[in-house]
PDB file of C-alpha atoms and ligand atoms in Angstrom:
ATOM      1  CA  MET A 144     127.887 142.347  16.612  1.00 40.00           C
ATOM      2  CA  MET A 145     125.117 142.940  14.413  1.00 41.00           C
ATOM      3  CA  LYS A 146     121.726 142.210  15.888  1.00 46.00           C
ATOM      4  CA  LEU A 147     119.841 139.573  13.691  1.00 40.00           C
ATOM      5  CA  SER A 148     116.069 139.306  13.972  1.00 44.00           C
ATOM      6  CA  ARG A 149     114.788 135.884  14.488  1.00 45.00           C
ATOM      7  CA  GLY A 150     114.053 135.024  11.052  1.00 42.00           C
ATOM      8  CA  LEU A 151     117.456 136.366   9.855  1.00 39.00           C
ATOM      9  CA  LEU A 152     119.121 134.241  12.838  1.00 40.00           C
ATOM     10  CA  LEU A 153     117.463 131.167  11.355  1.00 41.00           C
ATOM     11  CA  LEU A 154     118.612 131.786   7.892  1.00 39.00           C
ATOM     12  CA  ALA A 155     122.223 132.576   9.115  1.00 40.00           C
ATOM     13  CA  LEU A 156     122.089 129.332  11.083  1.00 42.00           C
ATOM     14  CA  ALA A 157     120.779 127.430   8.112  1.00 44.00           C
ATOM     15  CA  THR A 158     123.498 128.720   5.584  1.00 45.00           C
ATOM     16  CA  PRO A 159     126.275 126.331   6.201  1.00 47.00           C
ATOM     17  CA  VAL A 160     123.913 123.210   5.677  1.00 49.00           C
ATOM     18  CA  ILE A 161     123.289 124.554   2.120  1.00 49.00           C
ATOM     19  CA  ALA A 162     126.422 122.907   0.736  1.00 51.00           C
ATOM     20  CA  PRO A 163     127.557 123.324  -2.784  1.00 52.00           C
ATOM     21  CA  LEU A 164     126.507 120.856  -5.233  1.00 54.00           C
ATOM     22  CA  ALA A 165     129.329 118.177  -4.763  1.00 57.00           C
ATOM     23  CA  ALA A 166     128.291 115.794  -7.648  1.00 57.00           C
ATOM     24  CA  PRO A 167     128.918 116.777 -11.208  1.00 61.00           C
ATOM     25  CA  ALA A 168     125.650 117.503 -13.338  1.00 64.00           C
ATOM     26  CA  ASP A 169     125.661 114.294 -15.003  1.00 70.00           C
ATOM     27  CA  ALA A 170     126.018 111.880 -12.043  1.00 74.00           C
ATOM     28  CA  SER A 171     123.342 109.223 -12.046  1.00 91.00           C
ATOM     29  CA  ALA A 172     121.420 108.058  -8.666  1.00 94.00           C
ATOM     30  CA  PRO A 173     120.326 104.635  -8.098  1.00 94.00           C
ATOM     31  CA  LEU A 174     116.658 103.968  -8.411  1.00 95.00           C
ATOM     32  CA  SER A 175     114.973 103.953  -4.932  1.00 94.00           C
ATOM     33  CA  LYS A 176     112.337 101.215  -5.599  1.00 92.00           C
ATOM     34  CA  VAL A 177     111.328 101.902  -1.994  1.00 91.00           C
ATOM     35  CA  PRO A 178     107.519 101.391  -1.647  1.00 91.00           C
ATOM     36  CA  GLN A 179     105.110 104.346  -0.940  1.00 92.00           C
ATOM     37  CA  SER A 180     103.934 105.338   2.514  1.00 93.00           C
ATOM     38  CA  GLY A 181     101.081 103.048   3.073  1.00 97.00           C
ATOM     39  CA  TRP A 182      98.891 105.146   5.549  1.00 97.00           C
ATOM     40  CA  TYR A 183      97.178 108.469   5.245  1.00 97.00           C
ATOM     41  CA  ARG A 184      95.272 110.300   8.079  1.00 96.00           C
ATOM     42  CA  ILE A 185      92.644 112.818   8.334  1.00 95.00           C
ATOM     43  CA  ALA A 186      90.960 114.400  11.090  1.00 94.00           C
ATOM     44  CA  PHE A 187      87.336 113.565  11.206  1.00 95.00           C
ATOM     45  CA  GLY A 188      85.358 115.580  13.829  1.00 95.00           C
ATOM     46  CA  ASP A 189      86.485 114.495  16.997  1.00 97.00           C
ATOM     47  CA  PHE A 190      87.918 111.325  15.589  1.00 97.00           C
ATOM     48  CA  GLU A 191      90.870 110.522  13.302  1.00 97.00           C
ATOM     49  CA  VAL A 192      90.637 108.219  10.344  1.00 98.00           C
ATOM     50  CA  THR A 193      93.838 106.485   8.955  1.00 98.00           C
ATOM     51  CA  ALA A 194      93.642 104.662   5.627  1.00 98.00           C
ATOM     52  CA  LEU A 195      95.853 101.865   5.787  1.00 98.00           C
ATOM     53  CA  SER A 196      97.215 100.119   2.543  1.00 98.00           C
ATOM     54  CA  ASP A 197      97.408  96.349   2.437  1.00 98.00           C
ATOM     55  CA  GLY A 198      99.359  97.082  -0.890  1.00 97.00           C
ATOM     56  CA  THR A 199      98.215  96.627  -4.627  1.00 96.00           C
ATOM     57  CA  ALA A 200      97.764  93.634  -6.874  1.00 93.00           C
ATOM     58  CA  PRO A 201      97.801  93.625 -10.731  1.00 91.00           C
ATOM     59  CA  ILE A 202      94.272  92.056 -11.258  1.00 87.00           C
ATOM     60  CA  PRO A 203      92.960  91.330 -14.601  1.00 88.00           C
ATOM     61  CA  VAL A 204      89.767  93.214 -13.960  1.00 88.00           C
ATOM     62  CA  GLU A 205      88.367  92.856 -17.429  1.00 86.00           C
ATOM     63  CA  LYS A 206      88.027  89.198 -16.729  1.00 89.00           C
ATOM     64  CA  ARG A 207      86.383  89.754 -13.224  1.00 92.00           C
ATOM     65  CA  LEU A 208      83.469  91.768 -14.482  1.00 94.00           C
ATOM     66  CA  THR A 209      79.852  90.756 -15.775  1.00 94.00           C
ATOM     67  CA  GLY A 210      76.769  92.732 -16.962  1.00 95.00           C
ATOM     68  CA  SER A 211      78.759  94.496 -19.599  1.00 95.00           C
ATOM     69  CA  THR A 212      80.415  93.493 -22.901  1.00 94.00           C
ATOM     70  CA  PRO A 213      84.302  93.290 -23.379  1.00 93.00           C
ATOM     71  CA  ALA A 214      84.263  96.074 -25.779  1.00 94.00           C
ATOM     72  CA  LYS A 215      82.475  98.557 -23.325  1.00 95.00           C
ATOM     73  CA  ILE A 216      84.748  97.467 -20.523  1.00 95.00           C
ATOM     74  CA  THR A 217      87.795  98.019 -22.656  1.00 94.00           C
ATOM     75  CA  ALA A 218      86.436 101.239 -23.645  1.00 95.00           C
ATOM     76  CA  ALA A 219      85.789 102.594 -19.928  1.00 96.00           C
ATOM     77  CA  LEU A 220      89.264 101.335 -19.020  1.00 96.00           C
ATOM     78  CA  THR A 221      90.926 103.027 -22.085  1.00 95.00           C
ATOM     79  CA  LYS A 222      89.120 106.310 -21.376  1.00 95.00           C
ATOM     80  CA  ALA A 223      90.403 106.023 -17.597  1.00 95.00           C
ATOM     81  CA  PHE A 224      94.084 105.622 -18.889  1.00 96.00           C
ATOM     82  CA  LEU A 225      93.972 102.182 -17.233  1.00 95.00           C
ATOM     83  CA  PRO A 226      95.285  99.548 -19.676  1.00 90.00           C
ATOM     84  CA  PRO A 227      94.656  96.341 -17.802  1.00 87.00           C
ATOM     85  CA  PRO A 228      96.193  94.478 -15.821  1.00 88.00           C
ATOM     86  CA  PHE A 229      96.760  97.507 -13.514  1.00 92.00           C
ATOM     87  CA  ASP A 230      97.359  97.631  -9.955  1.00 95.00           C
ATOM     88  CA  THR A 231      94.172  97.438  -7.704  1.00 95.00           C
ATOM     89  CA  SER A 232      94.486  98.784  -4.063  1.00 97.00           C
ATOM     90  CA  VAL A 233      93.458  96.915  -1.233  1.00 97.00           C
ATOM     91  CA  ASN A 234      92.625  99.562   1.470  1.00 98.00           C
ATOM     92  CA  ALA A 235      91.440  99.123   5.036  1.00 98.00           C
ATOM     93  CA  PHE A 236      90.573 101.888   7.346  1.00 98.00           C
ATOM     94  CA  LEU A 237      91.456 102.687  11.196  1.00 98.00           C
ATOM     95  CA  VAL A 238      89.076 104.985  13.208  1.00 98.00           C
ATOM     96  CA  ASN A 239      90.328 106.377  16.405  1.00 98.00           C
ATOM     97  CA  THR A 240      87.172 107.554  18.279  1.00 98.00           C
ATOM     98  CA  GLY A 241      89.154 108.842  21.128  1.00 97.00           C
ATOM     99  CA  SER A 242      88.136 105.967  23.349  1.00 97.00           C
ATOM    100  CA  LYS A 243      88.264 102.882  20.793  1.00 98.00           C
ATOM    101  CA  LEU A 244      90.693 101.940  18.119  1.00 98.00           C
ATOM    102  CA  VAL A 245      88.494 100.355  15.366  1.00 98.00           C
ATOM    103  CA  LEU A 246      89.884  98.726  12.276  1.00 98.00           C
ATOM    104  CA  ILE A 247      87.594  98.230   9.285  1.00 98.00           C
ATOM    105  CA  ASP A 248      88.615  95.366   7.405  1.00 98.00           C
ATOM    106  CA  ALA A 249      91.939  93.514   7.786  1.00 98.00           C
ATOM    107  CA  GLY A 250      93.661  92.980   4.336  1.00 97.00           C
ATOM    108  CA  THR A 251      94.869  89.818   2.677  1.00 96.00           C
ATOM    109  CA  ASP A 252      96.821  87.140   4.463  1.00 93.00           C
ATOM    110  CA  GLY A 253      99.855  87.998   2.318  1.00 81.00           C
ATOM    111  CA  ALA A 254      99.784  84.734   0.355  1.00 81.00           C
ATOM    112  CA  SER A 255      98.276  86.564  -2.701  1.00 78.00           C
ATOM    113  CA  GLY A 256     101.552  88.025  -3.571  1.00 84.00           C
ATOM    114  CA  ALA A 257     104.460  90.130  -2.528  1.00 87.00           C
ATOM    115  CA  SER A 258     102.857  93.316  -3.213  1.00 92.00           C
ATOM    116  CA  VAL A 259     100.052  92.563  -0.597  1.00 95.00           C
ATOM    117  CA  GLY A 260      99.953  91.770   3.122  1.00 96.00           C
ATOM    118  CA  LYS A 261     101.240  95.038   4.079  1.00 97.00           C
ATOM    119  CA  LEU A 262      98.510  96.132   6.424  1.00 98.00           C
ATOM    120  CA  LEU A 263     100.317  95.314   9.654  1.00 97.00           C
ATOM    121  CA  ALA A 264     103.501  96.967   8.701  1.00 97.00           C
ATOM    122  CA  ASN A 265     101.534  99.974   7.576  1.00 98.00           C
ATOM    123  CA  LEU A 266      99.391 100.001  10.877  1.00 98.00           C
ATOM    124  CA  LYS A 267     102.861 100.078  12.691  1.00 98.00           C
ATOM    125  CA  ALA A 268     104.185 102.848  10.584  1.00 97.00           C
ATOM    126  CA  ALA A 269     101.037 104.774  11.227  1.00 97.00           C
ATOM    127  CA  GLY A 270     102.097 104.695  14.898  1.00 97.00           C
ATOM    128  CA  TYR A 271      99.939 101.827  16.334  1.00 98.00           C
ATOM    129  CA  ALA A 272     100.808  98.375  17.867  1.00 98.00           C
ATOM    130  CA  PRO A 273      98.311  95.529  16.712  1.00 98.00           C
ATOM    131  CA  GLU A 274      97.750  94.964  20.564  1.00 98.00           C
ATOM    132  CA  GLN A 275      96.122  98.309  20.785  1.00 98.00           C
ATOM    133  CA  ILE A 276      93.327  97.504  18.284  1.00 98.00           C
ATOM    134  CA  ASP A 277      89.979  97.257  20.338  1.00 98.00           C
ATOM    135  CA  GLU A 278      87.459  96.127  17.602  1.00 98.00           C
ATOM    136  CA  ILE A 279      87.665  95.019  13.908  1.00 98.00           C
ATOM    137  CA  TYR A 280      84.356  95.451  11.692  1.00 98.00           C
ATOM    138  CA  ILE A 281      84.301  93.142   8.714  1.00 98.00           C
ATOM    139  CA  THR A 282      82.463  94.379   5.766  1.00 98.00           C
ATOM    140  CA  HIS A 283      82.380  90.805   4.360  1.00 98.00           C
ATOM    141  CA  MET A 284      84.461  87.403   4.532  1.00 98.00           C
ATOM    142  CA  HIS A 285      86.436  87.539   1.280  1.00 97.00           C
ATOM    143  CA  GLY A 286      89.855  86.884   1.914  1.00 96.00           C
ATOM    144  CA  ASP A 287      91.256  90.279   0.913  1.00 96.00           C
ATOM    145  CA  HIS A 288      89.157  91.675   3.778  1.00 98.00           C
ATOM    146  CA  ILE A 289      89.681  89.052   6.513  1.00 98.00           C
ATOM    147  CA  GLY A 290      92.888  87.221   5.637  1.00 97.00           C
ATOM    148  CA  GLY A 291      94.903  89.614   7.947  1.00 98.00           C
ATOM    149  CA  LEU A 292      92.946  88.654  11.128  1.00 98.00           C
ATOM    150  CA  LEU A 293      95.439  85.728  11.478  1.00 97.00           C
ATOM    151  CA  THR A 294      99.288  85.601  11.379  1.00 95.00           C
ATOM    152  CA  ALA A 295     100.746  81.991  11.514  1.00 93.00           C
ATOM    153  CA  GLY A 296      97.394  80.692  12.561  1.00 93.00           C
ATOM    154  CA  LYS A 297      97.291  83.059  15.541  1.00 95.00           C
ATOM    155  CA  PRO A 298      95.025  86.176  15.933  1.00 97.00           C
ATOM    156  CA  THR A 299      97.151  89.172  14.622  1.00 97.00           C
ATOM    157  CA  PHE A 300      95.356  91.567  16.950  1.00 98.00           C
ATOM    158  CA  ALA A 301      95.471  89.930  20.192  1.00 97.00           C
ATOM    159  CA  ASN A 302      93.080  92.188  21.951  1.00 98.00           C
ATOM    160  CA  ALA A 303      90.370  92.807  19.356  1.00 98.00           C
ATOM    161  CA  THR A 304      86.875  91.533  19.193  1.00 98.00           C
ATOM    162  CA  VAL A 305      86.021  90.705  15.507  1.00 98.00           C
ATOM    163  CA  ARG A 306      82.510  91.756  14.464  1.00 98.00           C
ATOM    164  CA  ALA A 307      80.597  91.156  11.084  1.00 98.00           C
ATOM    165  CA  ALA A 308      76.983  90.350  10.437  1.00 98.00           C
ATOM    166  CA  LYS A 309      75.546  87.223  11.477  1.00 98.00           C
ATOM    167  CA  ALA A 310      74.133  86.595   8.002  1.00 98.00           C
ATOM    168  CA  GLU A 311      77.717  86.692   6.648  1.00 98.00           C
ATOM    169  CA  ALA A 312      79.127  84.217   9.093  1.00 98.00           C
ATOM    170  CA  ASP A 313      76.080  81.988   8.709  1.00 98.00           C
ATOM    171  CA  PHE A 314      76.749  81.899   4.861  1.00 98.00           C
ATOM    172  CA  TRP A 315      80.323  81.255   4.532  1.00 98.00           C
ATOM    173  CA  LEU A 316      80.841  79.266   7.639  1.00 98.00           C
ATOM    174  CA  THR A 317      78.079  76.573   6.899  1.00 98.00           C
ATOM    175  CA  GLN A 318      79.623  73.462   5.446  1.00 97.00           C
ATOM    176  CA  ALA A 319      76.297  72.576   3.448  1.00 97.00           C
ATOM    177  CA  ASN A 320      76.554  76.085   1.672  1.00 97.00           C
ATOM    178  CA  MET A 321      80.216  74.944   0.560  1.00 97.00           C
ATOM    179  CA  ASP A 322      79.014  71.733  -0.676  1.00 97.00           C
ATOM    180  CA  LYS A 323      76.527  73.231  -2.876  1.00 96.00           C
ATOM    181  CA  ALA A 324      78.413  76.017  -4.202  1.00 95.00           C
ATOM    182  CA  PRO A 325      80.055  75.723  -7.839  1.00 94.00           C
ATOM    183  CA  SER A 326      83.595  74.390  -7.824  1.00 94.00           C
ATOM    184  CA  GLU A 327      85.137  77.831  -8.485  1.00 91.00           C
ATOM    185  CA  LYS A 328      83.549  79.369  -5.455  1.00 94.00           C
ATOM    186  CA  LYS A 329      84.384  76.529  -3.042  1.00 96.00           C
ATOM    187  CA  ASP A 330      87.834  78.149  -1.999  1.00 95.00           C
ATOM    188  CA  LEU A 331      85.916  81.303  -0.799  1.00 96.00           C
ATOM    189  CA  PHE A 332      84.262  79.093   1.666  1.00 97.00           C
ATOM    190  CA  LYS A 333      87.497  77.215   2.757  1.00 97.00           C
ATOM    191  CA  ASN A 334      89.397  80.609   3.367  1.00 96.00           C
ATOM    192  CA  ALA A 335      86.506  82.110   5.301  1.00 98.00           C
ATOM    193  CA  MET A 336      86.262  79.064   7.532  1.00 98.00           C
ATOM    194  CA  ALA A 337      90.179  78.920   7.792  1.00 97.00           C
ATOM    195  CA  THR A 338      90.354  82.278   9.085  1.00 98.00           C
ATOM    196  CA  MET A 339      87.373  82.679  11.033  1.00 98.00           C
ATOM    197  CA  ASN A 340      86.899  79.297  12.963  1.00 98.00           C
ATOM    198  CA  PRO A 341      90.141  79.889  15.071  1.00 97.00           C
ATOM    199  CA  LEU A 342      88.943  83.323  15.831  1.00 98.00           C
ATOM    200  CA  ILE A 343      85.436  81.848  16.823  1.00 98.00           C
ATOM    201  CA  ALA A 344      87.229  79.124  18.861  1.00 97.00           C
ATOM    202  CA  ALA A 345      89.411  81.669  20.632  1.00 96.00           C
ATOM    203  CA  GLY A 346      85.986  83.471  21.660  1.00 97.00           C
ATOM    204  CA  LYS A 347      87.055  86.500  19.658  1.00 98.00           C
ATOM    205  CA  PHE A 348      84.151  86.767  17.097  1.00 98.00           C
ATOM    206  CA  LYS A 349      80.912  88.545  18.179  1.00 98.00           C
ATOM    207  CA  PRO A 350      78.347  88.658  15.162  1.00 98.00           C
ATOM    208  CA  PHE A 351      75.665  91.226  15.029  1.00 98.00           C
ATOM    209  CA  ASP A 352      72.119  91.071  13.317  1.00 98.00           C
ATOM    210  CA  GLY A 353      70.731  93.897  11.351  1.00 97.00           C
ATOM    211  CA  PRO A 354      71.430  97.567  11.681  1.00 98.00           C
ATOM    212  CA  THR A 355      73.686  97.996  14.831  1.00 98.00           C
ATOM    213  CA  ASP A 356      75.179 100.486  16.845  1.00 98.00           C
ATOM    214  CA  LEU A 357      78.610  99.085  17.646  1.00 98.00           C
ATOM    215  CA  VAL A 358      80.479 101.791  19.467  1.00 98.00           C
ATOM    216  CA  PRO A 359      79.572 105.254  19.822  1.00 98.00           C
ATOM    217  CA  GLY A 360      79.937 107.122  16.474  1.00 98.00           C
ATOM    218  CA  ILE A 361      80.084 103.819  14.398  1.00 98.00           C
ATOM    219  CA  LYS A 362      77.134 101.720  13.165  1.00 98.00           C
ATOM    220  CA  ALA A 363      76.661  98.698  10.875  1.00 98.00           C
ATOM    221  CA  VAL A 364      74.310  99.185   7.954  1.00 98.00           C
ATOM    222  CA  PRO A 365      73.444  95.909   6.004  1.00 98.00           C
ATOM    223  CA  ALA A 366      74.227  96.269   2.261  1.00 98.00           C
ATOM    224  CA  PRO A 367      73.728  92.885   1.017  1.00 98.00           C
ATOM    225  CA  GLY A 368      74.378  91.698  -2.621  1.00 97.00           C
ATOM    226  CA  HIS A 369      78.220  91.325  -2.871  1.00 97.00           C
ATOM    227  CA  THR A 370      77.749  88.784  -0.122  1.00 97.00           C
ATOM    228  CA  PRO A 371      74.689  87.917   1.838  1.00 98.00           C
ATOM    229  CA  GLY A 372      75.894  89.667   4.972  1.00 98.00           C
ATOM    230  CA  HIS A 373      77.983  92.444   3.302  1.00 98.00           C
ATOM    231  CA  THR A 374      77.755  95.561   5.587  1.00 98.00           C
ATOM    232  CA  PHE A 375      78.682  99.286   5.377  1.00 98.00           C
ATOM    233  CA  TYR A 376      80.032 100.910   8.446  1.00 98.00           C
ATOM    234  CA  GLN A 377      78.846 104.379   8.986  1.00 98.00           C
ATOM    235  CA  VAL A 378      81.232 106.791  10.954  1.00 98.00           C
ATOM    236  CA  THR A 379      79.778 109.955  12.313  1.00 98.00           C
ATOM    237  CA  SER A 380      81.502 112.711  14.571  1.00 98.00           C
ATOM    238  CA  GLY A 381      81.372 116.520  14.791  1.00 96.00           C
ATOM    239  CA  GLY A 382      78.469 116.427  12.092  1.00 96.00           C
ATOM    240  CA  GLN A 383      80.697 114.739   9.557  1.00 97.00           C
ATOM    241  CA  THR A 384      79.921 111.350   7.976  1.00 98.00           C
ATOM    242  CA  LEU A 385      81.972 108.632   6.560  1.00 98.00           C
ATOM    243  CA  VAL A 386      80.558 105.356   5.179  1.00 98.00           C
ATOM    244  CA  ALA A 387      82.857 102.407   4.446  1.00 98.00           C
ATOM    245  CA  TRP A 388      81.507 100.519   1.470  1.00 98.00           C
ATOM    246  CA  GLY A 389      83.580  97.357   1.307  1.00 98.00           C
ATOM    247  CA  ASP A 390      83.078  95.994  -2.125  1.00 97.00           C
ATOM    248  CA  ALA A 391      79.771  97.573  -3.232  1.00 97.00           C
ATOM    249  CA  LEU A 392      81.995  99.272  -5.769  1.00 97.00           C
ATOM    250  CA  VAL A 393      85.237  97.440  -6.854  1.00 96.00           C
ATOM    251  CA  VAL A 394      86.326  98.657 -10.384  1.00 96.00           C
ATOM    252  CA  ALA A 395      85.346 102.387 -10.151  1.00 97.00           C
ATOM    253  CA  SER A 396      86.523 103.009 -13.691  1.00 96.00           C
ATOM    254  CA  VAL A 397      83.938 100.790 -15.097  1.00 97.00           C
ATOM    255  CA  GLN A 398      81.062 100.649 -12.569  1.00 97.00           C
ATOM    256  CA  LEU A 399      80.673 104.529 -12.012  1.00 98.00           C
ATOM    257  CA  GLY A 400      79.732 104.795 -15.631  1.00 97.00           C
ATOM    258  CA  ASP A 401      77.448 101.963 -15.440  1.00 97.00           C
ATOM    259  CA  PRO A 402      76.430 100.797 -11.981  1.00 96.00           C
ATOM    260  CA  THR A 403      74.739  97.844 -13.466  1.00 96.00           C
ATOM    261  CA  VAL A 404      78.122  96.083 -14.158  1.00 96.00           C
ATOM    262  CA  SER A 405      79.003  93.756 -11.445  1.00 95.00           C
ATOM    263  CA  VAL A 406      82.302  91.672 -10.338  1.00 94.00           C
ATOM    264  CA  VAL A 407      81.679  87.689 -11.039  1.00 92.00           C
ATOM    265  CA  VAL A 408      82.276  87.030  -7.247  1.00 92.00           C
ATOM    266  CA  ASP A 409      79.084  89.353  -6.493  1.00 92.00           C
ATOM    267  CA  ASN A 410      77.039  86.623  -4.956  1.00 93.00           C
ATOM    268  CA  ASP A 411      73.846  87.996  -5.855  1.00 95.00           C
ATOM    269  CA  ILE A 412      74.023  89.974  -8.909  1.00 96.00           C
ATOM    270  CA  LYS A 413      70.620  91.603  -8.706  1.00 97.00           C
ATOM    271  CA  GLY A 414      71.087  92.482  -5.108  1.00 97.00           C
ATOM    272  CA  ALA A 415      74.593  93.913  -5.692  1.00 97.00           C
ATOM    273  CA  VAL A 416      73.471  96.222  -8.416  1.00 97.00           C
ATOM    274  CA  ALA A 417      70.523  97.276  -6.239  1.00 98.00           C
ATOM    275  CA  THR A 418      72.825  98.041  -3.223  1.00 98.00           C
ATOM    276  CA  ARG A 419      75.371  99.880  -5.554  1.00 98.00           C
ATOM    277  CA  LYS A 420      72.814 102.026  -7.300  1.00 98.00           C
ATOM    278  CA  ALA A 421      71.151 103.005  -4.022  1.00 98.00           C
ATOM    279  CA  ALA A 422      74.599 103.598  -2.154  1.00 98.00           C
ATOM    280  CA  LEU A 423      75.745 105.849  -5.173  1.00 98.00           C
ATOM    281  CA  ALA A 424      72.676 107.813  -5.246  1.00 98.00           C
ATOM    282  CA  ASP A 425      72.788 108.414  -1.489  1.00 98.00           C
ATOM    283  CA  ALA A 426      76.388 109.295  -1.456  1.00 98.00           C
ATOM    284  CA  ALA A 427      76.013 111.722  -4.363  1.00 98.00           C
ATOM    285  CA  LYS A 428      72.955 113.335  -2.681  1.00 98.00           C
ATOM    286  CA  ASN A 429      74.294 113.632   0.682  1.00 98.00           C
ATOM    287  CA  GLY A 430      77.962 114.397  -0.047  1.00 98.00           C
ATOM    288  CA  TYR A 431      79.389 112.407   2.790  1.00 98.00           C
ATOM    289  CA  ILE A 432      82.927 110.811   2.570  1.00 98.00           C
ATOM    290  CA  VAL A 433      82.898 107.281   1.086  1.00 98.00           C
ATOM    291  CA  ALA A 434      85.887 104.775   2.110  1.00 98.00           C
ATOM    292  CA  LEU A 435      86.493 102.324  -0.629  1.00 98.00           C
ATOM    293  CA  ALA A 436      88.605  99.108  -0.452  1.00 98.00           C
ATOM    294  CA  HIS A 437      89.519  98.980  -4.132  1.00 97.00           C
ATOM    295  CA  VAL A 438      89.808 102.394  -5.473  1.00 97.00           C
ATOM    296  CA  PRO A 439      93.364 103.798  -5.706  1.00 97.00           C
ATOM    297  CA  PHE A 440      94.864 104.288  -2.009  1.00 98.00           C
ATOM    298  CA  PRO A 441      93.880 105.928   0.312  1.00 98.00           C
ATOM    299  CA  GLY A 442      90.329 105.311  -1.029  1.00 98.00           C
ATOM    300  CA  LEU A 443      88.629 108.193   0.674  1.00 98.00           C
ATOM    301  CA  GLY A 444      86.550 110.386  -1.510  1.00 98.00           C
ATOM    302  CA  HIS A 445      83.365 112.033  -2.463  1.00 98.00           C
ATOM    303  CA  LEU A 446      80.879 110.886  -5.296  1.00 98.00           C
ATOM    304  CA  GLY A 447      79.205 113.248  -7.572  1.00 98.00           C
ATOM    305  CA  ALA A 448      76.193 112.371 -10.147  1.00 98.00           C
ATOM    306  CA  GLU A 449      76.723 113.048 -13.778  1.00 95.00           C
ATOM    307  CA  GLY A 450      73.499 112.046 -15.618  1.00 92.00           C
ATOM    308  CA  SER A 451      72.948 108.321 -14.978  1.00 90.00           C
ATOM    309  CA  SER A 452      76.752 107.866 -14.126  1.00 96.00           C
ATOM    310  CA  TYR A 453      78.857 109.001 -11.156  1.00 98.00           C
ATOM    311  CA  ARG A 454      82.035 110.622 -10.796  1.00 98.00           C
ATOM    312  CA  TRP A 455      84.827 109.846  -7.711  1.00 98.00           C
ATOM    313  CA  TYR A 456      86.435 112.956  -6.168  1.00 98.00           C
ATOM    314  CA  PRO A 457      89.480 111.718  -4.292  1.00 98.00           C
ATOM    315  CA  LEU A 458      89.847 113.756  -0.805  1.00 97.00           C
ATOM    316  CA  ASN A 459      91.859 116.719  -1.257  1.00 95.00           C
ATOM    317  CA  TYR A 460      95.458 115.884   0.062  1.00 94.00           C
ATOM    318  CA  THR A 461      96.259 117.433   3.219  1.00 91.00           C
ATOM    319  CA  PHE A 462      99.913 117.071   4.535  1.00 90.00           C
ATOM    320  CA  GLY A 463      98.834 116.961   8.114  1.00 79.00           C
ATOM    321  CA  PRO A 464      95.672 116.122   9.981  1.00 61.00           C
ATOM    322  CA  SER A 465      93.135 118.802   9.551  1.00 55.00           C
ATOM    323  CA  ARG A 466      89.421 119.446   9.695  1.00 47.00           C
TER     324      ARG A 466
HETATM  325 ZN1   ZN B 613      87.494  93.074  -1.703  1.00 87.88          ZN
END
């Protein structure tokens, strides 16, 4: 018998699998309509970071922006090939430090439409059970960042401690603040209370105050403006740095060109603009990875300065975890 090399042997074994095309050339196939994979993992120093999609939602962003003119906003969206409404991503990030599993933000409660509320399914698809999560770091207490903390009124992540800035909890969970808020903003308070109060009652919420080292390799950095206790989470390992920005940048196609444009839910517009400008300048200067909640999934990339504006460079796609 002819002696085959290992490569040829594999080829010979594989040959029967390559069946002739059975179908005629004009056969149709049903459209799949199966959603995309909702997780994307990178190696990051000695850690792994997994972006988790909560889904996407068609948001009329042109109506949610302030600090510009409708014509300028339309021009920026047109230039970016994004006629509104277009699907906006809701991203969260899972950091495995090797000893702790830390989730940064928790997605929506799923009541915002059929195309969101997918974080838990995507966490499972990425290979984790919700009980494995040790800590959850909340950038701010808007519904698309905390909604997923509860499932049918119970903690979704049974063994996790939820952490957020004390300033954030004090603001959203104080009835007097809700009472004096304009009517269109009262729901933000109601939602925050409905999600956080059961977790506080269950002893699962532990606020921090100011810059705080949380677990080795992850620290909280105050970034107020979008909300009073809005927080960045800085992750470092093996000489690499990643910063999760929450909602300091929401509509990249508009705000990168003009960082003075804000979203109407920015609680303190001046503060939000100052935080955004400082964060953009720092990221462009230092070149670390930025993790964004609302740029297209997986929301991981770098920022570069171009005159007075910025450009988003999505992380190079890598099929398997790499360094
Ligand atoms: Zn958000």
